[in-house]
Amino acid sequence: MADSDTITRSAPDTVKILIAGGFGVGKTTMVGSVSEIAPLRTEESLTSAGVGVDDLEGIEEKKATTVALDFGRITIGDDLVLYLFGTPGQQRFWFMWNDLAIGALGAVVLVDVRRPESSFAAIDFFERRGIPFVVGVNGFHGEHPYPPEEIRDALALPDHVQILLCDARERGSCRDVLIALLDQLIAAQQAQT
């Protein structure tokens, strides 16, 4: 084959995205449902050691928790691959967020409207570090009882933060949240050039 017939392909661009939020909001589920590879999970069973430490109110059925991270990958096109890093939600593991955030271009903050206060730490984390994020409102049991503007008010979010209703169990729903974040990142980059 002649050199002129050889197709030169460059490696795709990779983008690191964090999936964050409170304990039990659906981060592991989101990474798993959208990942094109079998996700890496660092889940451990909840034990009696967490009694009095882990607040299970509203998520009493939860049996396991992420103790380090979740990892998944989704290819957006020939030239773009997203690496997804799910953060641990329990406060005792938040020290890992700083390391996980290194190199992240953006984030999805998952919110459970049954426990919106569990998302405040993640929102604050990304705002303080200037990492762009969107809010994905995970509709447990397929329900979205509040419109995005009520959620915006409850979370005291500025107008520029996108709020998207989603279902962490459904690949297409999670993909749409990630695409909204990518669109936001691309628009911000184009505005700088």
mmCIF file of C-alpha atoms in Angstrom, residues 19 26-41 43 66 69-74 84-86 110 167-172 174-175 178:
data_model
loop_
_atom_site.group_PDB
_atom_site.id
_atom_site.type_symbol
_atom_site.label_atom_id
_atom_site.label_comp_id
_atom_site.label_asym_id
_atom_site.label_seq_id
_atom_site.Cartn_x
_atom_site.Cartn_y
_atom_site.Cartn_z
ATOM 1 C CA ILE A 19 -20.459 12.540 38.255
ATOM 2 C CA GLY A 26 -27.649 7.541 41.615
ATOM 3 C CA LYS A 27 -24.045 8.260 40.612
ATOM 4 C CA THR A 28 -23.041 4.593 40.300
ATOM 5 C CA THR A 29 -26.259 3.875 38.422
ATOM 6 C CA MET A 30 -25.638 6.739 35.969
ATOM 7 C CA VAL A 31 -22.057 5.709 35.215
ATOM 8 C CA GLY A 32 -23.152 2.103 34.738
ATOM 9 C CA SER A 33 -26.127 2.860 32.510
ATOM 10 C CA VAL A 34 -24.268 5.115 30.084
ATOM 11 C CA SER A 35 -20.852 3.418 29.980
ATOM 12 C CA GLU A 36 -19.995 1.434 26.870
ATOM 13 C CA ILE A 37 -17.606 -0.714 28.891
ATOM 14 C CA ALA A 38 -18.270 -2.702 32.027
ATOM 15 C CA PRO A 39 -17.829 0.020 34.636
ATOM 16 C CA LEU A 40 -15.215 -0.178 37.334
ATOM 17 C CA ARG A 41 -16.984 0.016 40.671
ATOM 18 C CA GLU A 43 -18.714 -0.601 46.038
ATOM 19 C CA THR A 66 -19.000 3.619 46.578
ATOM 20 C CA LEU A 69 -14.855 5.913 42.585
ATOM 21 C CA ASP A 70 -16.809 4.551 39.686
ATOM 22 C CA PHE A 71 -15.290 4.641 36.207
ATOM 23 C CA GLY A 72 -16.913 4.345 32.815
ATOM 24 C CA ARG A 73 -16.334 5.420 29.246
ATOM 25 C CA ILE A 74 -18.556 6.619 26.435
ATOM 26 C CA LEU A 84 -16.619 9.310 33.568
ATOM 27 C CA PHE A 85 -15.567 9.333 37.196
ATOM 28 C CA GLY A 86 -18.297 8.867 39.789
ATOM 29 C CA LEU A 110 -26.986 14.539 40.469
ATOM 30 C CA ASP A 167 -33.399 8.990 34.974
ATOM 31 C CA ALA A 168 -30.023 7.551 35.989
ATOM 32 C CA ARG A 169 -31.230 4.074 34.988
ATOM 33 C CA GLU A 170 -31.724 5.015 31.337
ATOM 34 C CA ARG A 171 -28.789 5.296 28.961
ATOM 35 C CA GLY A 172 -30.429 7.823 26.639
ATOM 36 C CA CYS A 174 -27.861 10.055 30.921
ATOM 37 C CA ARG A 175 -26.378 10.597 27.459
ATOM 38 C CA LEU A 178 -23.676 14.553 29.223
#
